[in-house]
Amino acid sequence: MPADWLAPTDLKQAAAVQRELARRVVAEGPPGPVRTVAGVDVSNFPRDPTGRVFAAVVLLDAGSLKPRATATAMRVAPIPYVPGFLGFREVPALVAAFAGLPERPDLVLVDGHGVSHPRGLGIAAHLGVLLGLPTIGVAKSILVGHPAGELPPAKGATVPLSWNGREIGTVLRSKDRVAPLYVSIGHKVGPAAAPDLVLRCCTKYRLPEPTRAAHEAANAFRRHWAAENA
DNA sequence: GCGACAG
DNA sequence: ATCTTGTCGC
């Protein structure tokens, strides 16, 4: 694996890497039963010139949605945040965090888009391909594309997310009368299965439990790090 | 050229 | 992403 795959020289090269990795995305799966689900997220210091990213991954039981293990890792992002290139900032730290997990999850829910991305490689697909794990992108807002119709207000409602005449994801109502989530496959997951898998992780909040747990873990990790490095 | 723009 | 106060609805 070329070094610039993790730390590209410029955005032009980064885009080329994304197009290459996008070819390796597998749009079907999961290959087996989903007994465990992991949630991943990254926390940052506001206006931090050093660009430190604090990553966390939480493994939970897919049935009870109870946390089973947590792992964290801190890295310095190789590039600043630029829409369309989020993966280069967060994936290295997330991969490092996964190394600290006691076991590999059957599925991973990622904060951000999967293939609903300008070059078909949002952070969920990026992470999935590098880890070789089934991943789904769960974003809170749109990067590219438009909802193909009006989304009903009830939890579980869906409508396709289209872009240039192509269906790239699904707009999903994860809770009654709240802003929808934008779901797209990351890697080793089929487009039809993705929305159901995400909904299965949603209880009483807008965001799925794995994502909520990871968000909390990443914030706790960052605060803990700050307290010991004062 | 102008508008859009995950976290 | 992070910060922050008030406000609205169940």
XYZ file of N, CA, C and O in Angstrom, chain A residues 45-151:
428
model
N -10.437 19.239 18.617
C -10.415 20.462 19.412
C -10.811 21.549 18.428
O -10.377 21.517 17.280
N -11.617 22.514 18.864
C -12.005 23.593 17.952
C -10.799 24.444 17.561
O -9.977 24.784 18.399
N -10.679 24.751 16.297
C -9.603 25.584 15.762
C -8.213 25.128 16.213
O -7.350 25.935 16.529
N -8.025 23.821 16.242
C -6.744 23.264 16.660
C -5.760 23.268 15.483
O -5.923 22.516 14.531
N -4.716 24.115 15.562
C -3.737 24.202 14.473
C -2.910 22.929 14.287
O -2.365 22.683 13.217
N -2.816 22.092 15.324
C -2.030 20.864 15.213
C -2.803 19.772 14.473
O -2.217 18.811 13.977
N -4.113 19.918 14.399
C -4.917 18.939 13.681
C -5.018 17.570 14.319
O -5.139 16.556 13.633
N -4.995 17.502 15.618
C -5.107 16.199 16.284
C -6.536 15.673 16.153
O -7.498 16.417 16.311
N -6.648 14.375 15.876
C -7.978 13.763 15.788
C -8.027 12.609 16.799
O -7.112 11.796 16.877
N -9.086 12.596 17.583
C -9.266 11.569 18.610
C -10.352 10.607 18.157
O -11.522 10.965 18.080
N -9.926 9.378 17.847
C -10.869 8.386 17.321
C -11.298 7.363 18.364
O -10.531 7.008 19.261
N -12.527 6.894 18.221
C -13.041 5.872 19.122
C -13.892 4.870 18.347
O -14.567 5.234 17.381
N -13.822 3.620 18.763
C -14.650 2.572 18.158
C -15.245 1.787 19.317
O -14.538 1.391 20.249
N -16.560 1.615 19.267
C -17.250 0.883 20.329
C -17.932 -0.341 19.720
O -18.657 -0.224 18.731
N -17.659 -1.492 20.298
C -18.239 -2.747 19.822
C -19.457 -3.066 20.669
O -19.387 -3.023 21.899
N -20.597 -3.302 20.033
C -21.768 -3.658 20.803
C -22.430 -4.926 20.280
O -22.177 -5.366 19.170
N -23.264 -5.510 21.154
C -23.980 -6.715 20.790
C -25.086 -6.229 19.866
O -25.805 -5.283 20.210
N -25.245 -6.846 18.707
C -26.232 -6.387 17.735
C -27.678 -6.553 18.203
O -28.564 -5.831 17.771
N -27.909 -7.502 19.088
C -29.265 -7.724 19.555
C -29.679 -6.780 20.667
O -30.691 -6.086 20.568
N -28.884 -6.728 21.727
C -29.208 -5.884 22.877
C -28.718 -4.448 22.713
O -29.162 -3.549 23.409
N -27.790 -4.241 21.774
C -27.175 -2.929 21.554
C -26.411 -2.464 22.795
O -26.234 -1.264 23.000
N -25.963 -3.423 23.579
C -25.171 -3.091 24.769
C -23.682 -3.082 24.407
O -23.212 -3.985 23.715
N -22.937 -2.071 24.872
C -21.500 -1.972 24.595
C -20.732 -3.158 25.182
O -21.016 -3.605 26.288
N -19.781 -3.682 24.390
C -18.985 -4.817 24.846
C -17.516 -4.450 24.979
O -16.793 -5.054 25.771
N -17.066 -3.477 24.195
C -15.653 -3.091 24.251
C -15.459 -1.740 23.578
O -16.255 -1.345 22.720
N -14.433 -1.029 24.005
C -14.125 0.280 23.429
C -12.616 0.396 23.196
O -11.832 -0.102 23.991
N -12.246 1.042 22.095
C -10.825 1.256 21.803
C -10.670 2.664 21.236
O -11.566 3.172 20.544
N -9.545 3.300 21.532
C -9.325 4.669 21.058
C -7.908 4.842 20.504
O -7.020 4.021 20.777
N -7.711 5.902 19.751
C -6.386 6.205 19.188
C -6.346 7.665 18.755
O -7.348 8.201 18.289
N -5.187 8.297 18.926
C -5.037 9.698 18.515
C -3.979 9.797 17.430
O -2.940 9.149 17.513
N -4.268 10.601 16.414
C -3.323 10.823 15.312
C -3.384 12.302 14.922
O -4.315 13.014 15.294
N -2.412 12.729 14.133
C -2.419 14.093 13.615
C -2.870 13.967 12.155
O -2.262 13.220 11.385
N -3.930 14.684 11.820
C -4.475 14.605 10.466
C -3.474 15.135 9.441
O -2.852 16.179 9.656
N -3.305 14.419 8.306
C -2.371 14.825 7.260
C -2.833 16.039 6.449
O -2.011 16.737 5.861
N -4.126 16.286 6.438
C -4.670 17.430 5.696
C -5.806 18.056 6.493
O -6.406 17.397 7.331
N -6.100 19.331 6.224
C -7.214 19.979 6.938
C -8.537 19.433 6.392
O -8.541 18.721 5.385
N -9.609 19.780 7.054
C -10.910 19.294 6.581
C -11.314 20.005 5.299
O -11.356 21.219 5.207
N -11.642 19.196 4.295
C -12.127 19.711 3.021
C -13.283 18.788 2.638
O -13.103 17.566 2.624
N -14.463 19.361 2.342
C -15.605 18.532 1.970
C -15.221 17.596 0.818
O -14.669 18.031 -0.184
N -15.491 16.308 0.996
C -15.148 15.345 -0.050
C -13.880 14.570 0.258
O -13.569 13.578 -0.395
N -13.139 15.020 1.266
C -11.869 14.370 1.615
C -11.764 14.045 3.100
O -10.668 13.918 3.645
N -12.894 13.900 3.737
C -12.934 13.621 5.172
C -12.174 12.357 5.562
O -11.535 12.298 6.611
N -12.224 11.336 4.707
C -11.569 10.074 5.017
C -10.091 10.201 5.328
O -9.581 9.515 6.217
N -9.415 11.090 4.610
C -7.979 11.231 4.839
C -7.671 11.790 6.226
O -6.593 11.577 6.773
N -8.598 12.509 6.790
C -8.398 13.075 8.125
C -8.655 12.042 9.212
O -7.877 11.910 10.156
N -9.754 11.316 9.097
C -10.163 10.406 10.155
C -9.815 8.923 10.053
O -9.669 8.257 11.081
N -9.693 8.405 8.837
C -9.429 6.974 8.683
C -8.150 6.447 9.359
O -8.196 5.391 10.001
N -7.031 7.152 9.253
C -5.815 6.639 9.909
C -6.009 6.409 11.413
O -5.602 5.374 11.948
N -6.621 7.360 12.084
C -6.844 7.234 13.524
C -7.845 6.112 13.820
O -7.695 5.367 14.792
N -8.843 5.974 12.951
C -9.850 4.930 13.164
C -9.240 3.542 12.977
O -9.541 2.613 13.732
N -8.378 3.399 11.984
C -7.724 2.106 11.746
C -6.877 1.745 12.966
O -6.860 0.601 13.410
N -6.195 2.744 13.519
C -5.365 2.514 14.706
C -6.238 2.085 15.883
O -5.865 1.200 16.662
N -7.389 2.691 16.006
C -8.299 2.346 17.105
C -8.786 0.902 16.968
O -8.887 0.170 17.962
N -9.061 0.483 15.744
C -9.542 -0.891 15.524
C -8.527 -1.928 15.984
O -8.892 -3.043 16.386
N -7.259 -1.573 15.908
C -6.204 -2.508 16.321
C -6.311 -2.803 17.812
O -5.799 -3.815 18.292
N -6.993 -1.938 18.540
C -7.116 -2.123 19.974
C -8.372 -2.870 20.389
O -8.594 -3.118 21.577
N -9.191 -3.243 19.418
C -10.419 -3.991 19.739
C -10.089 -5.466 19.920
O -9.253 -6.014 19.203
N -10.753 -6.135 20.876
C -10.503 -7.554 21.131
C -10.969 -8.474 20.004
O -10.480 -9.581 19.837
N -11.920 -8.000 19.206
C -12.420 -8.814 18.094
C -12.977 -7.931 16.978
O -13.337 -6.782 17.216
N -13.040 -8.468 15.780
C -13.554 -7.709 14.644
C -15.077 -7.775 14.611
O -15.660 -8.854 14.760
N -15.733 -6.626 14.406
C -17.197 -6.604 14.375
C -17.728 -7.168 13.052
O -16.994 -7.279 12.074
N -19.005 -7.546 13.036
C -19.621 -8.084 11.819
C -20.050 -6.940 10.910
O -20.267 -7.126 9.717
N -20.212 -5.751 11.517
C -20.660 -4.580 10.767
C -20.186 -3.309 11.477
O -20.067 -3.288 12.691
N -19.938 -2.276 10.682
C -19.482 -1.000 11.267
C -20.348 0.142 10.741
O -20.575 0.259 9.537
N -20.840 0.967 11.656
C -21.618 2.149 11.289
C -20.681 3.349 11.412
O -20.075 3.563 12.451
N -20.587 4.104 10.323
C -19.672 5.239 10.297
C -20.385 6.590 10.186
O -21.374 6.713 9.460
N -19.866 7.585 10.891
C -20.413 8.945 10.843
C -19.968 9.574 9.527
O -18.812 9.918 9.366
N -20.886 9.766 8.590
C -20.519 10.324 7.297
C -21.041 9.443 6.173
O -21.668 8.413 6.422
N -20.779 9.850 4.950
C -21.276 9.081 3.802
C -20.425 7.902 3.363
O -19.234 7.843 3.685
N -21.081 6.989 2.653
C -20.389 5.826 2.099
C -20.139 6.145 0.632
O -19.305 6.992 0.319
N -20.883 5.498 -0.269
C -20.685 5.758 -1.698
C -21.437 6.988 -2.209
O -21.281 7.363 -3.374
N -22.239 7.615 -1.358
C -22.953 8.838 -1.774
C -21.959 9.998 -1.636
O -22.074 10.854 -0.765
N -21.003 9.968 -2.519
C -19.852 10.866 -2.483
C -19.441 11.204 -3.915
O -19.687 10.427 -4.842
N -18.833 12.373 -4.147
C -18.452 12.803 -5.507
C -17.693 11.745 -6.305
O -17.894 11.585 -7.504
N -16.824 10.999 -5.648
C -16.033 9.979 -6.339
C -16.338 8.578 -5.824
O -15.572 7.638 -6.032
N -17.492 8.452 -5.156
C -17.889 7.139 -4.660
C -17.075 6.575 -3.518
O -17.082 5.371 -3.279
N -16.380 7.445 -2.785
C -15.600 6.942 -1.658
C -15.656 7.862 -0.447
O -14.655 8.462 -0.064
N -16.841 7.912 0.171
C -16.990 8.684 1.390
C -16.230 7.927 2.468
O -15.760 6.801 2.241
N -16.125 8.513 3.650
C -15.356 7.907 4.735
C -15.768 6.482 5.094
O -14.914 5.658 5.432
N -17.046 6.153 4.993
C -17.496 4.799 5.342
C -16.950 3.764 4.357
O -16.542 2.672 4.747
N -16.932 4.120 3.069
C -16.403 3.211 2.060
C -14.882 3.147 2.190
O -14.275 2.083 2.065
N -14.281 4.283 2.456
C -12.834 4.403 2.622
C -12.361 3.479 3.752
O -11.449 2.659 3.566
N -13.000 3.600 4.904
C -12.637 2.787 6.061
C -12.918 1.305 5.802
O -12.108 0.436 6.141
N -14.059 1.026 5.180
C -14.423 -0.358 4.908
C -13.419 -1.074 4.021
O -13.023 -2.208 4.295
N -13.006 -0.408 2.957
C -12.050 -1.015 2.034
C -10.696 -1.251 2.709
O -10.085 -2.301 2.543
N -10.229 -0.282 3.483
C -8.937 -0.448 4.148
C -8.966 -1.512 5.240
O -7.981 -2.215 5.467
N -10.099 -1.656 5.912
C -10.193 -2.648 6.977
C -10.694 -3.998 6.465
O -10.541 -5.025 7.126
N -11.334 -3.983 5.314
C -11.895 -5.213 4.778
C -13.113 -5.649 5.569
O -13.436 -6.828 5.644
N -13.802 -4.676 6.167
C -14.987 -4.969 6.979
C -16.243 -4.367 6.377
O -16.179 -3.370 5.654
N -17.414 -4.977 6.651
C -18.679 -4.427 6.181
C -18.925 -3.083 6.874
O -18.825 -2.997 8.101
N -19.216 -2.049 6.113
C -19.472 -0.727 6.694
C -20.673 -0.060 6.027
O -20.991 -0.343 4.875
N -21.312 0.836 6.776
C -22.445 1.597 6.259
C -22.211 3.047 6.658
O -21.815 3.335 7.784
N -22.480 3.966 5.732
C -22.325 5.375 6.028
C -23.648 5.928 6.547
O -24.693 5.700 5.938
N -23.593 6.648 7.658
C -24.792 7.247 8.242
C -24.469 8.723 8.452
O -23.805 9.093 9.413
N -24.964 9.571 7.536
C -24.670 11.002 7.617
C -25.872 11.812 8.079
O -27.017 11.405 7.896
N -25.593 12.954 8.679
C -26.652 13.815 9.193
C -27.069 14.880 8.180
O -28.045 15.588 8.381
N -26.316 15.007 7.118
C -26.672 15.971 6.070
C -26.136 15.468 4.727
O -25.316 14.552 4.669
N -26.616 16.070 3.663
C -26.247 15.637 2.313
C -24.932 16.239 1.816
O -24.624 17.393 2.074
N -24.164 15.426 1.130
C -22.902 15.882 0.528
C -23.209 16.107 -0.955
O -22.928 17.161 -1.495
N -23.782 15.092 -1.598
C -24.194 15.196 -2.998
C -25.529 14.472 -3.169
O -25.858 13.572 -2.412
N -26.314 14.884 -4.164
C -27.575 14.230 -4.440
C -28.784 14.938 -3.863
O -28.643 15.968 -3.191
N -29.968 14.376 -4.137
C -31.225 14.974 -3.684
C -32.227 13.879 -3.361
O -32.234 12.852 -4.018
N -33.082 14.114 -2.346
C -34.096 13.111 -1.994
C -35.039 12.971 -3.182
O -35.468 13.972 -3.760
N -35.354 11.724 -3.560
C -36.250 11.480 -4.698
C -37.697 11.449 -4.250
O -38.394 10.456 -4.406
N -38.165 12.574 -3.672
C -39.544 12.629 -3.226
C -39.677 13.082 -1.787
O -38.682 13.400 -1.135
N -40.923 13.143 -1.325
C -41.202 13.589 0.040
C -41.084 12.413 1.004
O -41.578 11.325 0.722
N -40.428 12.653 2.118
C -40.239 11.578 3.101
C -41.338 11.623 4.157
O -41.520 12.621 4.848
